[in-house]
PDB file of C-alpha atoms in Angstrom:
ATOM      1  CA  MET I   1     109.929  89.385  92.974  1.00  0.00           C
ATOM      2  CA  SER I   2     107.903  87.823  95.045  1.00  0.00           C
ATOM      3  CA  VAL I   3     104.695  89.623  96.966  1.00  0.00           C
ATOM      4  CA  SER I   4     102.672  87.475  99.634  1.00  0.00           C
ATOM      5  CA  SER I   5      99.882  89.170 101.047  1.00  0.00           C
ATOM      6  CA  SER I   6      96.266  88.274 102.751  1.00  0.00           C
ATOM      7  CA  ILE I   7      93.948  89.870 105.114  1.00  0.00           C
ATOM      8  CA  GLU I   8      90.672  87.281 105.755  1.00  0.00           C
ATOM      9  CA  VAL I   9      87.632  89.201 106.750  1.00  0.00           C
ATOM     10  CA  SER I  10      83.940  87.727 108.012  1.00  0.00           C
ATOM     11  CA  LEU I  11      81.376  90.208 107.847  1.00  0.00           C
ATOM     12  CA  SER I  12      77.531  90.326 109.378  1.00  0.00           C
ATOM     13  CA  GLU I  13      76.348  92.383 106.411  1.00  0.00           C
ATOM     14  CA  GLN I  14      77.598  92.157 102.616  1.00  0.00           C
ATOM     15  CA  ILE I  15      79.897  95.133 101.991  1.00  0.00           C
ATOM     16  CA  SER I  16      82.007  96.454  98.723  1.00  0.00           C
ATOM     17  CA  GLY I  17      85.677  95.778  98.440  1.00  0.00           C
ATOM     18  CA  MET I  18      86.300  99.433  97.817  1.00  0.00           C
ATOM     19  CA  THR I  19      84.056 100.208 101.060  1.00  0.00           C
ATOM     20  CA  ILE I  20      86.672  98.074 103.146  1.00  0.00           C
ATOM     21  CA  LEU I  21      89.648 100.015 101.894  1.00  0.00           C
ATOM     22  CA  ARG I  22      88.062 103.198 102.565  1.00  0.00           C
ATOM     23  CA  LYS I  23      87.406 101.872 106.624  1.00  0.00           C
ATOM     24  CA  LEU I  24      91.260 100.623 106.462  1.00  0.00           C
ATOM     25  CA  GLU I  25      92.180 103.988 105.910  1.00  0.00           C
ATOM     26  CA  GLU I  26      90.244 105.788 108.127  1.00  0.00           C
ATOM     27  CA  PHE I  27      91.660 103.716 110.954  1.00  0.00           C
ATOM     28  CA  GLY I  28      95.105 104.191 109.815  1.00  0.00           C
ATOM     29  CA  TRP I  29      96.085 101.917 107.188  1.00  0.00           C
ATOM     30  CA  SER I  30      97.990 103.037 104.186  1.00  0.00           C
ATOM     31  CA  TYR I  31      99.052 101.943 100.955  1.00  0.00           C
ATOM     32  CA  ASN I  32     102.680 103.313 101.127  1.00  0.00           C
ATOM     33  CA  ASP I  33     105.038 100.435 100.343  1.00  0.00           C
ATOM     34  CA  HIS I  34     108.599 102.057 100.831  1.00  0.00           C
ATOM     35  CA  GLY I  35     107.168 105.093  98.956  1.00  0.00           C
ATOM     36  CA  ASN I  36     105.200 103.643  96.576  1.00  0.00           C
ATOM     37  CA  VAL I  37     102.254 101.328  96.392  1.00  0.00           C
ATOM     38  CA  THR I  38     102.091  98.029  95.089  1.00  0.00           C
ATOM     39  CA  PHE I  39      99.637  96.200  92.896  1.00  0.00           C
ATOM     40  CA  LEU I  40      98.728  93.885  90.046  1.00  0.00           C
ATOM     41  CA  PRO I  41      98.171  95.795  87.019  1.00  0.00           C
ATOM     42  CA  ILE I  42      94.816  96.077  84.779  1.00  0.00           C
ATOM     43  CA  GLY I  43      94.744  92.891  81.986  1.00  0.00           C
ATOM     44  CA  ASP I  44      97.448  90.903  84.046  1.00  0.00           C
ATOM     45  CA  ASP I  45      95.563  88.089  83.510  1.00  0.00           C
ATOM     46  CA  ASP I  46      97.182  85.430  86.582  1.00  0.00           C
ATOM     47  CA  GLU I  47     100.284  86.497  85.498  1.00  0.00           C
ATOM     48  CA  TYR I  48     101.230  87.839  88.816  1.00  0.00           C
ATOM     49  CA  ASP I  49     103.319  90.701  87.510  1.00  0.00           C
ATOM     50  CA  TRP I  50     103.754  93.521  90.327  1.00  0.00           C
ATOM     51  CA  GLN I  51     103.937  96.957  89.617  1.00  0.00           C
ATOM     52  CA  SER I  52     105.609  99.014  92.244  1.00  0.00           C
ATOM     53  CA  VAL I  53     104.892 102.787  91.751  1.00  0.00           C
ATOM     54  CA  ASN I  54     104.894 106.031  93.197  1.00  0.00           C
ATOM     55  CA  ILE I  55     101.022 107.141  92.180  1.00  0.00           C
ATOM     56  CA  PRO I  56      98.562 109.147  94.327  1.00  0.00           C
ATOM     57  CA  VAL I  57      95.955 106.943  96.259  1.00  0.00           C
ATOM     58  CA  GLU I  58      93.202 107.933  94.091  1.00  0.00           C
ATOM     59  CA  GLU I  59      95.235 106.597  90.971  1.00  0.00           C
ATOM     60  CA  LEU I  60      95.563 103.249  92.707  1.00  0.00           C
ATOM     61  CA  LEU I  61      91.875 103.465  93.750  1.00  0.00           C
ATOM     62  CA  ARG I  62      90.754 104.301  90.384  1.00  0.00           C
ATOM     63  CA  ILE I  63      92.951 100.911  88.807  1.00  0.00           C
ATOM     64  CA  LEU I  64      91.231  98.738  91.666  1.00  0.00           C
ATOM     65  CA  ALA I  65      87.855  99.901  90.704  1.00  0.00           C
ATOM     66  CA  ILE I  66      88.361  99.262  87.352  1.00  0.00           C
ATOM     67  CA  LYS I  67      90.079  95.796  87.778  1.00  0.00           C
ATOM     68  CA  ARG I  68      87.113  95.260  90.080  1.00  0.00           C
ATOM     69  CA  ILE I  69      84.378  95.352  86.953  1.00  0.00           C
ATOM     70  CA  VAL I  70      86.697  93.666  84.290  1.00  0.00           C
TER      71      VAL I  70
END
């Protein structure tokens, strides 16, 4: 399976990626990918083994927060 996506954002001040995601949600953006969310799992190590699962957005944000730290 191949997945490609990107968003280029130019900002006038420093802001975290998590804040950007929350703001996108506020304006109607969704993580919904045919009922699932799609993401690279923790510890993927450039294998690009995309996961597409039905989990709550809160769980996805927890995973993304861990990935930001690791």
